[in-house]
Amino acid sequence: MIIYGWGYFNRRDHNVVRDTCPACNTQGHFKSYTSSKFFTLYFVPVIPLGTEKVISECPHCKRALTMPLRKWTKLKNTELPAQLAAYTATPADEEAASKLLGAIAGLHARSTLTRVGPQIRAAFARNPKILSQLAATYSHLCLDKEADAVYLEAVAQSSDEKIAAAADAHLKLQKTPKPRAPHRLWQSLPVMIVPAILVLLLASYLQDAISARPKEAFLLSGLDQPYSVLINNQPVTLKPHQRVRADMLTFGENKITPTTGGEFIPATTFEIDVPWYRRAFDNTLVVVNPDQSAVLVWERIGYAYPKPPDNVGVSYRFDSGATHHLYQAIDFPFQIFPDTISTPADGSVIYRTRVSEFAVREPQKIIQLLLEEKQTATLHRYLRAKLLSPDAGADLLYLGANFLPRAEFLALAEPRLDARPVQIEWHRAYQTLVENTPEGSGLLARYRAYTEREPADSNLLYLYGRIVDDLDESRSLFERAAQADKPSAHAANALAYHYILEGDFARALDYSRQALALDRSSAQFKQLRNDALNGLKDYAALEQEAGDLLAAKNPTYDTFYEHIYRLGKLDRADQAGAEITRFMDKLGKLQPMDTAGRHSGESYLKTALACAQQNREALLLALNSLEGSGWAFQKSVLMDDLAAAAQLADKTPESAGVSGRLVLYILFMQSQQPEAAARQLAAARAELAKGISDQKTWAGWLSDSSTSAPDPRIAAHTCYDADLHYLYLAALAQKYPARAPDYLARASAIKTRDSFYSLAISSVVK
């Protein structure tokens, strides 16, 4: 409820007059003063409405007779002199005297009465009417001594009861106390409330205006490791993905300077440009990301009562690859949206915004998301920043080579090729990108020169072996690099890969163990060792190494999937079923899920058991509980509904991918549907042609114009996906029937694990 009105404040020029209130008929001492009239809000004077003269204010009912001060002053300066001049001209005129006394009483002209009162008293000494009016005027203006004397003369000369009553009332009123004028400072204090508030607001505004620091500013790390940096010459150490307040930032120019522990951070100068007069009201959120690789998400949602309309969804945008990000009018910086807010009852939509670091941190998932959102520029900035950071491992470099503009990636890679020690992952990515392209025409000569110039560097020897066409020469170079005084771990791993593609899993295991002995941190080396063990069917060794996954603090679906797969291979299906239940129980305690979510999780893990046992019915049963185009594609294939699978692959290409297209090609060929098979092969070729190196080679081998069947051994070693490489060899067997036995023999020899794909083409590859 709003309480408003008006009132009189800052009272001054206090007088006391005797009067009778026309409203409540009270007789007594009335206040007279000059005051400022204000509009009030909750009894606090807010807006001045002018200055008024309070002629008389009743002490009982507080009713006041008022007049604008300007009008009062004008009357006093015009009416009183006019009446005084009229009386002075005719001092014996009773009417002129009466009008003058009326003007003196009405205008509270005490000094004028003091001067002319004796003259009127003398001039009308025998006129009780004028004497009575003169006495009343003296009494009205509280000149009691003069009033007493004149009333005595008037009463003595007249028997009029009204004059006697007036004199008696005058005597009684003299005995009543007169009101005291309030202290001007105290009664004026309310008037100072609003100015004081305005002064405080002005002081706060000026303080914010001259302040050099933004109100909402944060430093954010986007890396998986800590680093140090200087922000405006102030040292800052950021932990992985840490966010801290950035009190060292200023409006205007800011400097980021690399220091020990953060040498990779680019020296940068940036501005936070907000005019000084806007800083008090500025609500810009400033997020500074020195490594430029954090992914921020801006989101907006709508609230309404009882619920937002269907067309009000969540809007969002991703930002990355910049030193600083500026956001306007953010309601919840680095906070979650509240479940409810206060909204109008008419159903109007109220929008709220927030900014946060994107929860997903795996580069591959971030890249996929940015591609889906068609934020190509943001994707390129993100990859550029990541590739310049210490997070740039083999997987990230592979992604950069695939998704950055080719010229830009080569520009980033080129300076690193001559850096020492050898930045081996940059070399691998560079070789993969330019091999068999115009830029790679001098690739062999370049790396041969490296090995001749630095023959003791085993990593350069390994890199040269990667691009040599002759398989035996390549293997020989790898062996020299793996047996050097300072052996290359990558060379040992390359030999393990070589022998996996030869189907010699025992030798592959020996070399993968050598690689891991040289570098135990490499996930790539560990995966290849696991592939060799899978090829040897030594699932017990893998289980022993994995340990009790149910005892893990934060178990994941992926690691448990592999565990269930191994149990299936070890013919421990009952144990696998029981452990799936226990795993879901544990996961449900860590992250609550509904019945549908639990059922979906169980079904996903059951696909591992079904794949391990190559049980078509069990896999179909598990797939029935999984949603998504990829699962639907697999289900259609296993149900031999190839037309539906092909239609789904055309509608949502990501549901099948190159591998799914090759499965359909093989199955259509087996079912004597060459036209449908050709369409699937063309789609697979189109995707392969977009790739790099080995993928382009396979696109050529599978093209309609190719009539020369590649050597099975060379085809087996032209591989970029060892787990599913048997699919490619099986596809060659369909395209080149004369060499089919050789291709299929190679496919069977190199297959390390069973999956949906091996089950789908089990009639082709044993």
PDB file of C-alpha atoms in Angstrom, residues 289-551:
ATOM      1  CA  ASN A 289      40.081 -16.578 -19.915  1.00  0.00           C
ATOM      2  CA  PRO A 290      43.856 -16.211 -20.400  1.00  0.00           C
ATOM      3  CA  ASP A 291      44.231 -19.616 -22.094  1.00  0.00           C
ATOM      4  CA  GLN A 292      41.255 -18.810 -24.396  1.00  0.00           C
ATOM      5  CA  SER A 293      40.066 -22.435 -24.368  1.00  0.00           C
ATOM      6  CA  ALA A 294      37.222 -22.356 -21.827  1.00  0.00           C
ATOM      7  CA  VAL A 295      33.763 -22.908 -23.273  1.00  0.00           C
ATOM      8  CA  LEU A 296      31.129 -20.565 -21.867  1.00  0.00           C
ATOM      9  CA  VAL A 297      27.415 -20.967 -22.403  1.00  0.00           C
ATOM     10  CA  TRP A 298      24.927 -18.090 -22.337  1.00  0.00           C
ATOM     11  CA  GLU A 299      21.361 -19.204 -21.647  1.00  0.00           C
ATOM     12  CA  ARG A 300      17.959 -17.529 -21.494  1.00  0.00           C
ATOM     13  CA  ILE A 301      14.732 -19.064 -20.236  1.00  0.00           C
ATOM     14  CA  GLY A 302      11.218 -17.739 -19.785  1.00  0.00           C
ATOM     15  CA  TYR A 303       9.059 -17.928 -16.665  1.00  0.00           C
ATOM     16  CA  ALA A 304       5.269 -17.480 -16.689  1.00  0.00           C
ATOM     17  CA  TYR A 305       2.206 -18.356 -14.605  1.00  0.00           C
ATOM     18  CA  PRO A 306       0.980 -21.057 -14.582  1.00  0.00           C
ATOM     19  CA  LYS A 307       3.582 -22.157 -17.172  1.00  0.00           C
ATOM     20  CA  PRO A 308       5.367 -20.616 -20.165  1.00  0.00           C
ATOM     21  CA  PRO A 309       3.756 -21.005 -23.611  1.00  0.00           C
ATOM     22  CA  ASP A 310       5.008 -23.885 -25.729  1.00  0.00           C
ATOM     23  CA  ASN A 311       6.870 -21.514 -28.059  1.00  0.00           C
ATOM     24  CA  VAL A 312       9.022 -20.189 -25.189  1.00  0.00           C
ATOM     25  CA  GLY A 313      12.029 -22.468 -25.030  1.00  0.00           C
ATOM     26  CA  VAL A 314      15.591 -22.194 -23.818  1.00  0.00           C
ATOM     27  CA  SER A 315      17.883 -19.994 -25.898  1.00  0.00           C
ATOM     28  CA  TYR A 316      21.610 -20.563 -25.649  1.00  0.00           C
ATOM     29  CA  ARG A 317      24.917 -19.699 -27.279  1.00  0.00           C
ATOM     30  CA  PHE A 318      28.458 -20.996 -26.834  1.00  0.00           C
ATOM     31  CA  ASP A 319      31.529 -18.749 -26.628  1.00  0.00           C
ATOM     32  CA  SER A 320      35.177 -19.763 -26.694  1.00  0.00           C
ATOM     33  CA  GLY A 321      38.573 -18.865 -28.099  1.00  0.00           C
ATOM     34  CA  ALA A 322      38.801 -15.301 -26.748  1.00  0.00           C
ATOM     35  CA  THR A 323      40.839 -13.675 -23.979  1.00  0.00           C
ATOM     36  CA  HIS A 324      37.816 -11.937 -22.540  1.00  0.00           C
ATOM     37  CA  HIS A 325      34.050 -12.156 -22.884  1.00  0.00           C
ATOM     38  CA  LEU A 326      31.597  -9.367 -22.054  1.00  0.00           C
ATOM     39  CA  TYR A 327      27.947 -10.113 -21.259  1.00  0.00           C
ATOM     40  CA  GLN A 328      25.199  -7.565 -20.605  1.00  0.00           C
ATOM     41  CA  ALA A 329      22.328  -7.856 -18.119  1.00  0.00           C
ATOM     42  CA  ILE A 330      23.106 -11.327 -16.753  1.00  0.00           C
ATOM     43  CA  ASP A 331      20.725 -12.287 -13.937  1.00  0.00           C
ATOM     44  CA  PHE A 332      22.567 -15.367 -12.655  1.00  0.00           C
ATOM     45  CA  PRO A 333      26.338 -15.262 -13.354  1.00  0.00           C
ATOM     46  CA  PHE A 334      27.766 -18.751 -12.756  1.00  0.00           C
ATOM     47  CA  GLN A 335      24.593 -19.786 -10.919  1.00  0.00           C
ATOM     48  CA  ILE A 336      21.790 -22.193 -11.758  1.00  0.00           C
ATOM     49  CA  PHE A 337      18.372 -20.916 -12.748  1.00  0.00           C
ATOM     50  CA  PRO A 338      15.887 -20.905  -9.835  1.00  0.00           C
ATOM     51  CA  ASP A 339      12.909 -23.222 -10.146  1.00  0.00           C
ATOM     52  CA  THR A 340      10.452 -20.361  -9.666  1.00  0.00           C
ATOM     53  CA  ILE A 341      10.407 -16.562  -9.704  1.00  0.00           C
ATOM     54  CA  SER A 342       7.658 -14.001  -9.115  1.00  0.00           C
ATOM     55  CA  THR A 343       5.705 -13.445 -12.342  1.00  0.00           C
ATOM     56  CA  PRO A 344       2.548 -11.489 -13.303  1.00  0.00           C
ATOM     57  CA  ALA A 345      -0.747 -13.332 -12.925  1.00  0.00           C
ATOM     58  CA  ASP A 346      -1.756 -12.472 -16.486  1.00  0.00           C
ATOM     59  CA  GLY A 347       0.622 -15.099 -17.927  1.00  0.00           C
ATOM     60  CA  SER A 348       3.225 -12.619 -19.212  1.00  0.00           C
ATOM     61  CA  VAL A 349       6.613 -14.214 -19.823  1.00  0.00           C
ATOM     62  CA  ILE A 350       9.547 -12.976 -17.731  1.00  0.00           C
ATOM     63  CA  TYR A 351      12.970 -13.821 -19.163  1.00  0.00           C
ATOM     64  CA  ARG A 352      16.088 -14.509 -17.122  1.00  0.00           C
ATOM     65  CA  THR A 353      19.662 -15.122 -18.273  1.00  0.00           C
ATOM     66  CA  ARG A 354      22.749 -16.824 -16.931  1.00  0.00           C
ATOM     67  CA  VAL A 355      26.350 -17.523 -17.968  1.00  0.00           C
ATOM     68  CA  SER A 356      28.345 -20.570 -16.874  1.00  0.00           C
ATOM     69  CA  GLU A 357      31.258 -22.729 -17.902  1.00  0.00           C
ATOM     70  CA  PHE A 358      30.011 -25.541 -20.109  1.00  0.00           C
ATOM     71  CA  ALA A 359      29.870 -28.733 -18.039  1.00  0.00           C
ATOM     72  CA  VAL A 360      31.144 -30.945 -20.874  1.00  0.00           C
ATOM     73  CA  ARG A 361      34.930 -30.798 -21.128  1.00  0.00           C
ATOM     74  CA  GLU A 362      35.813 -33.574 -23.562  1.00  0.00           C
ATOM     75  CA  PRO A 363      37.055 -31.841 -26.746  1.00  0.00           C
ATOM     76  CA  GLN A 364      35.397 -34.410 -29.018  1.00  0.00           C
ATOM     77  CA  LYS A 365      31.966 -33.811 -27.480  1.00  0.00           C
ATOM     78  CA  ILE A 366      32.436 -30.040 -27.533  1.00  0.00           C
ATOM     79  CA  ILE A 367      33.421 -30.151 -31.203  1.00  0.00           C
ATOM     80  CA  GLN A 368      30.404 -32.314 -32.046  1.00  0.00           C
ATOM     81  CA  LEU A 369      28.101 -29.908 -30.220  1.00  0.00           C
ATOM     82  CA  LEU A 370      29.514 -26.809 -31.923  1.00  0.00           C
ATOM     83  CA  LEU A 371      29.150 -28.529 -35.278  1.00  0.00           C
ATOM     84  CA  GLU A 372      25.518 -29.354 -34.527  1.00  0.00           C
ATOM     85  CA  GLU A 373      24.883 -25.746 -33.461  1.00  0.00           C
ATOM     86  CA  LYS A 374      26.615 -24.496 -36.633  1.00  0.00           C
ATOM     87  CA  GLN A 375      28.916 -22.269 -34.571  1.00  0.00           C
ATOM     88  CA  THR A 376      31.844 -22.784 -36.924  1.00  0.00           C
ATOM     89  CA  ALA A 377      33.724 -19.628 -35.949  1.00  0.00           C
ATOM     90  CA  THR A 378      33.507 -20.545 -32.259  1.00  0.00           C
ATOM     91  CA  LEU A 379      34.684 -24.077 -33.074  1.00  0.00           C
ATOM     92  CA  HIS A 380      37.740 -22.767 -34.895  1.00  0.00           C
ATOM     93  CA  ARG A 381      38.616 -20.368 -32.067  1.00  0.00           C
ATOM     94  CA  TYR A 382      38.231 -23.157 -29.498  1.00  0.00           C
ATOM     95  CA  LEU A 383      40.446 -25.565 -31.435  1.00  0.00           C
ATOM     96  CA  ARG A 384      43.073 -22.898 -32.087  1.00  0.00           C
ATOM     97  CA  ALA A 385      43.326 -22.100 -28.369  1.00  0.00           C
ATOM     98  CA  LYS A 386      43.380 -25.765 -27.337  1.00  0.00           C
ATOM     99  CA  LEU A 387      46.094 -26.628 -29.840  1.00  0.00           C
ATOM    100  CA  LEU A 388      48.326 -23.865 -28.471  1.00  0.00           C
ATOM    101  CA  SER A 389      47.896 -25.128 -24.899  1.00  0.00           C
ATOM    102  CA  PRO A 390      49.524 -27.997 -22.982  1.00  0.00           C
ATOM    103  CA  ASP A 391      46.241 -29.925 -23.400  1.00  0.00           C
ATOM    104  CA  ALA A 392      47.173 -30.547 -27.040  1.00  0.00           C
ATOM    105  CA  GLY A 393      47.577 -34.336 -27.022  1.00  0.00           C
ATOM    106  CA  ALA A 394      47.292 -36.827 -29.860  1.00  0.00           C
ATOM    107  CA  ASP A 395      43.488 -36.934 -29.867  1.00  0.00           C
ATOM    108  CA  LEU A 396      43.150 -33.156 -29.846  1.00  0.00           C
ATOM    109  CA  LEU A 397      45.674 -32.752 -32.647  1.00  0.00           C
ATOM    110  CA  TYR A 398      43.757 -35.297 -34.713  1.00  0.00           C
ATOM    111  CA  LEU A 399      40.555 -33.303 -34.142  1.00  0.00           C
ATOM    112  CA  GLY A 400      42.336 -30.087 -35.049  1.00  0.00           C
ATOM    113  CA  ALA A 401      43.624 -31.588 -38.276  1.00  0.00           C
ATOM    114  CA  ASN A 402      40.081 -32.665 -39.159  1.00  0.00           C
ATOM    115  CA  PHE A 403      38.048 -29.613 -38.169  1.00  0.00           C
ATOM    116  CA  LEU A 404      40.318 -26.568 -38.412  1.00  0.00           C
ATOM    117  CA  PRO A 405      40.689 -24.994 -41.837  1.00  0.00           C
ATOM    118  CA  ARG A 406      43.497 -26.902 -43.483  1.00  0.00           C
ATOM    119  CA  ALA A 407      45.712 -23.871 -44.118  1.00  0.00           C
ATOM    120  CA  GLU A 408      45.305 -22.706 -40.536  1.00  0.00           C
ATOM    121  CA  PHE A 409      46.262 -26.058 -39.023  1.00  0.00           C
ATOM    122  CA  LEU A 410      49.302 -26.306 -41.285  1.00  0.00           C
ATOM    123  CA  ALA A 411      50.309 -22.791 -40.264  1.00  0.00           C
ATOM    124  CA  LEU A 412      50.146 -23.860 -36.610  1.00  0.00           C
ATOM    125  CA  ALA A 413      52.041 -27.093 -37.250  1.00  0.00           C
ATOM    126  CA  GLU A 414      54.836 -25.852 -39.505  1.00  0.00           C
ATOM    127  CA  PRO A 415      56.860 -23.918 -36.857  1.00  0.00           C
ATOM    128  CA  ARG A 416      56.694 -26.910 -34.520  1.00  0.00           C
ATOM    129  CA  LEU A 417      58.263 -29.366 -36.954  1.00  0.00           C
ATOM    130  CA  ASP A 418      61.753 -27.946 -36.474  1.00  0.00           C
ATOM    131  CA  ALA A 419      61.349 -27.507 -32.691  1.00  0.00           C
ATOM    132  CA  ARG A 420      63.496 -29.711 -30.450  1.00  0.00           C
ATOM    133  CA  PRO A 421      62.941 -31.887 -28.582  1.00  0.00           C
ATOM    134  CA  VAL A 422      60.706 -33.366 -31.257  1.00  0.00           C
ATOM    135  CA  GLN A 423      57.019 -32.532 -30.701  1.00  0.00           C
ATOM    136  CA  ILE A 424      56.017 -35.947 -31.941  1.00  0.00           C
ATOM    137  CA  GLU A 425      52.226 -35.557 -31.848  1.00  0.00           C
ATOM    138  CA  TRP A 426      52.403 -32.418 -34.017  1.00  0.00           C
ATOM    139  CA  HIS A 427      54.527 -34.355 -36.521  1.00  0.00           C
ATOM    140  CA  ARG A 428      52.062 -37.245 -36.579  1.00  0.00           C
ATOM    141  CA  ALA A 429      49.101 -34.928 -37.151  1.00  0.00           C
ATOM    142  CA  TYR A 430      50.991 -32.996 -39.840  1.00  0.00           C
ATOM    143  CA  GLN A 431      52.002 -36.182 -41.663  1.00  0.00           C
ATOM    144  CA  THR A 432      48.466 -37.562 -41.551  1.00  0.00           C
ATOM    145  CA  LEU A 433      47.045 -34.320 -42.933  1.00  0.00           C
ATOM    146  CA  VAL A 434      49.437 -33.787 -45.853  1.00  0.00           C
ATOM    147  CA  GLU A 435      50.276 -37.355 -46.851  1.00  0.00           C
ATOM    148  CA  ASN A 436      49.080 -38.122 -50.391  1.00  0.00           C
ATOM    149  CA  THR A 437      48.235 -34.423 -50.970  1.00  0.00           C
ATOM    150  CA  PRO A 438      49.992 -31.687 -52.981  1.00  0.00           C
ATOM    151  CA  GLU A 439      51.381 -30.198 -49.752  1.00  0.00           C
ATOM    152  CA  GLY A 440      52.958 -33.566 -48.959  1.00  0.00           C
ATOM    153  CA  SER A 441      54.893 -33.927 -52.198  1.00  0.00           C
ATOM    154  CA  GLY A 442      58.172 -33.345 -50.384  1.00  0.00           C
ATOM    155  CA  LEU A 443      57.218 -35.187 -47.202  1.00  0.00           C
ATOM    156  CA  LEU A 444      59.526 -38.197 -47.654  1.00  0.00           C
ATOM    157  CA  ALA A 445      62.502 -36.022 -48.585  1.00  0.00           C
ATOM    158  CA  ARG A 446      61.901 -33.778 -45.604  1.00  0.00           C
ATOM    159  CA  TYR A 447      61.869 -36.581 -43.051  1.00  0.00           C
ATOM    160  CA  ARG A 448      64.726 -38.410 -44.720  1.00  0.00           C
ATOM    161  CA  ALA A 449      66.727 -35.192 -44.299  1.00  0.00           C
ATOM    162  CA  TYR A 450      65.718 -35.046 -40.617  1.00  0.00           C
ATOM    163  CA  THR A 451      67.036 -38.576 -40.011  1.00  0.00           C
ATOM    164  CA  GLU A 452      70.250 -37.888 -41.883  1.00  0.00           C
ATOM    165  CA  ARG A 453      70.846 -34.686 -39.965  1.00  0.00           C
ATOM    166  CA  GLU A 454      69.921 -36.189 -36.574  1.00  0.00           C
ATOM    167  CA  PRO A 455      70.498 -39.963 -36.868  1.00  0.00           C
ATOM    168  CA  ALA A 456      70.511 -40.495 -33.104  1.00  0.00           C
ATOM    169  CA  ASP A 457      66.954 -39.181 -32.653  1.00  0.00           C
ATOM    170  CA  SER A 458      64.771 -42.301 -32.494  1.00  0.00           C
ATOM    171  CA  ASN A 459      61.560 -40.284 -32.730  1.00  0.00           C
ATOM    172  CA  LEU A 460      62.586 -38.837 -36.100  1.00  0.00           C
ATOM    173  CA  LEU A 461      63.418 -42.347 -37.260  1.00  0.00           C
ATOM    174  CA  TYR A 462      59.949 -43.460 -36.194  1.00  0.00           C
ATOM    175  CA  LEU A 463      58.302 -40.514 -37.968  1.00  0.00           C
ATOM    176  CA  TYR A 464      60.150 -41.337 -41.167  1.00  0.00           C
ATOM    177  CA  GLY A 465      58.960 -44.940 -40.888  1.00  0.00           C
ATOM    178  CA  ARG A 466      55.331 -43.782 -40.656  1.00  0.00           C
ATOM    179  CA  ILE A 467      55.330 -42.352 -44.182  1.00  0.00           C
ATOM    180  CA  VAL A 468      57.442 -44.946 -46.003  1.00  0.00           C
ATOM    181  CA  ASP A 469      55.233 -46.853 -48.438  1.00  0.00           C
ATOM    182  CA  ASP A 470      57.052 -50.196 -48.252  1.00  0.00           C
ATOM    183  CA  LEU A 471      55.669 -52.119 -45.239  1.00  0.00           C
ATOM    184  CA  ASP A 472      58.872 -54.044 -44.546  1.00  0.00           C
ATOM    185  CA  GLU A 473      61.044 -50.922 -44.783  1.00  0.00           C
ATOM    186  CA  SER A 474      58.636 -49.160 -42.478  1.00  0.00           C
ATOM    187  CA  ARG A 475      58.797 -52.028 -39.972  1.00  0.00           C
ATOM    188  CA  SER A 476      62.612 -51.997 -40.176  1.00  0.00           C
ATOM    189  CA  LEU A 477      62.730 -48.273 -39.358  1.00  0.00           C
ATOM    190  CA  PHE A 478      60.372 -48.821 -36.412  1.00  0.00           C
ATOM    191  CA  GLU A 479      62.618 -51.623 -35.114  1.00  0.00           C
ATOM    192  CA  ARG A 480      65.708 -49.415 -35.333  1.00  0.00           C
ATOM    193  CA  ALA A 481      63.876 -46.636 -33.457  1.00  0.00           C
ATOM    194  CA  ALA A 482      62.579 -49.050 -30.790  1.00  0.00           C
ATOM    195  CA  GLN A 483      66.058 -50.541 -30.246  1.00  0.00           C
ATOM    196  CA  ALA A 484      67.985 -47.252 -30.215  1.00  0.00           C
ATOM    197  CA  ASP A 485      70.008 -46.110 -27.202  1.00  0.00           C
ATOM    198  CA  LYS A 486      67.088 -43.848 -26.377  1.00  0.00           C
ATOM    199  CA  PRO A 487      64.250 -45.979 -27.722  1.00  0.00           C
ATOM    200  CA  SER A 488      61.103 -44.389 -29.064  1.00  0.00           C
ATOM    201  CA  ALA A 489      57.933 -45.458 -27.261  1.00  0.00           C
ATOM    202  CA  HIS A 490      55.928 -44.535 -30.333  1.00  0.00           C
ATOM    203  CA  ALA A 491      58.088 -46.809 -32.470  1.00  0.00           C
ATOM    204  CA  ALA A 492      57.415 -49.756 -30.138  1.00  0.00           C
ATOM    205  CA  ASN A 493      53.713 -48.937 -30.258  1.00  0.00           C
ATOM    206  CA  ALA A 494      53.856 -48.702 -34.055  1.00  0.00           C
ATOM    207  CA  LEU A 495      55.353 -52.191 -34.156  1.00  0.00           C
ATOM    208  CA  ALA A 496      52.540 -53.433 -31.928  1.00  0.00           C
ATOM    209  CA  TYR A 497      50.050 -51.887 -34.351  1.00  0.00           C
ATOM    210  CA  HIS A 498      51.901 -53.398 -37.298  1.00  0.00           C
ATOM    211  CA  TYR A 499      51.648 -56.906 -35.871  1.00  0.00           C
ATOM    212  CA  ILE A 500      47.985 -56.485 -34.906  1.00  0.00           C
ATOM    213  CA  LEU A 501      47.311 -55.730 -38.577  1.00  0.00           C
ATOM    214  CA  GLU A 502      49.374 -58.817 -39.414  1.00  0.00           C
ATOM    215  CA  GLY A 503      47.201 -60.867 -37.047  1.00  0.00           C
ATOM    216  CA  ASP A 504      50.227 -61.692 -34.855  1.00  0.00           C
ATOM    217  CA  PHE A 505      48.759 -60.672 -31.517  1.00  0.00           C
ATOM    218  CA  ALA A 506      51.507 -62.258 -29.405  1.00  0.00           C
ATOM    219  CA  ARG A 507      54.242 -60.121 -30.966  1.00  0.00           C
ATOM    220  CA  ALA A 508      51.900 -57.123 -30.846  1.00  0.00           C
ATOM    221  CA  LEU A 509      51.515 -57.674 -27.082  1.00  0.00           C
ATOM    222  CA  ASP A 510      55.294 -57.792 -26.574  1.00  0.00           C
ATOM    223  CA  TYR A 511      55.823 -54.488 -28.372  1.00  0.00           C
ATOM    224  CA  SER A 512      52.874 -52.790 -26.675  1.00  0.00           C
ATOM    225  CA  ARG A 513      54.340 -53.751 -23.296  1.00  0.00           C
ATOM    226  CA  GLN A 514      57.656 -52.240 -24.382  1.00  0.00           C
ATOM    227  CA  ALA A 515      55.851 -49.036 -25.364  1.00  0.00           C
ATOM    228  CA  LEU A 516      54.073 -48.878 -22.015  1.00  0.00           C
ATOM    229  CA  ALA A 517      57.328 -49.478 -20.163  1.00  0.00           C
ATOM    230  CA  LEU A 518      58.680 -46.361 -21.857  1.00  0.00           C
ATOM    231  CA  ASP A 519      55.515 -44.281 -21.327  1.00  0.00           C
ATOM    232  CA  ARG A 520      52.956 -45.608 -18.862  1.00  0.00           C
ATOM    233  CA  SER A 521      50.777 -42.486 -19.116  1.00  0.00           C
ATOM    234  CA  SER A 522      49.721 -43.021 -22.734  1.00  0.00           C
ATOM    235  CA  ALA A 523      46.071 -44.042 -23.038  1.00  0.00           C
ATOM    236  CA  GLN A 524      46.742 -44.866 -26.699  1.00  0.00           C
ATOM    237  CA  PHE A 525      49.438 -47.390 -25.752  1.00  0.00           C
ATOM    238  CA  LYS A 526      47.181 -48.975 -23.130  1.00  0.00           C
ATOM    239  CA  GLN A 527      44.343 -49.331 -25.613  1.00  0.00           C
ATOM    240  CA  LEU A 528      46.590 -51.063 -28.150  1.00  0.00           C
ATOM    241  CA  ARG A 529      47.836 -53.443 -25.432  1.00  0.00           C
ATOM    242  CA  ASN A 530      44.191 -54.234 -24.633  1.00  0.00           C
ATOM    243  CA  ASP A 531      43.496 -54.832 -28.330  1.00  0.00           C
ATOM    244  CA  ALA A 532      46.362 -57.341 -28.421  1.00  0.00           C
ATOM    245  CA  LEU A 533      44.999 -59.139 -25.352  1.00  0.00           C
ATOM    246  CA  ASN A 534      41.521 -59.180 -26.918  1.00  0.00           C
ATOM    247  CA  GLY A 535      43.046 -60.626 -30.074  1.00  0.00           C
ATOM    248  CA  LEU A 536      44.692 -63.336 -27.956  1.00  0.00           C
ATOM    249  CA  LYS A 537      41.377 -63.843 -26.151  1.00  0.00           C
ATOM    250  CA  ASP A 538      43.165 -63.326 -22.840  1.00  0.00           C
ATOM    251  CA  TYR A 539      40.131 -61.774 -21.188  1.00  0.00           C
ATOM    252  CA  ALA A 540      41.175 -63.079 -17.776  1.00  0.00           C
ATOM    253  CA  ALA A 541      44.308 -60.893 -17.861  1.00  0.00           C
ATOM    254  CA  LEU A 542      42.226 -57.839 -18.696  1.00  0.00           C
ATOM    255  CA  GLU A 543      39.793 -58.630 -15.892  1.00  0.00           C
ATOM    256  CA  GLN A 544      42.595 -59.079 -13.397  1.00  0.00           C
ATOM    257  CA  GLU A 545      44.066 -55.715 -14.313  1.00  0.00           C
ATOM    258  CA  ALA A 546      40.701 -53.935 -14.164  1.00  0.00           C
ATOM    259  CA  GLY A 547      40.098 -55.146 -10.598  1.00  0.00           C
ATOM    260  CA  ASP A 548      36.822 -54.697  -8.739  1.00  0.00           C
ATOM    261  CA  LEU A 549      35.101 -51.961 -10.729  1.00  0.00           C
ATOM    262  CA  LEU A 550      32.142 -51.979  -8.346  1.00  0.00           C
ATOM    263  CA  ALA A 551      34.493 -50.749  -5.638  1.00  0.00           C
TER     264      ALA A 551
END
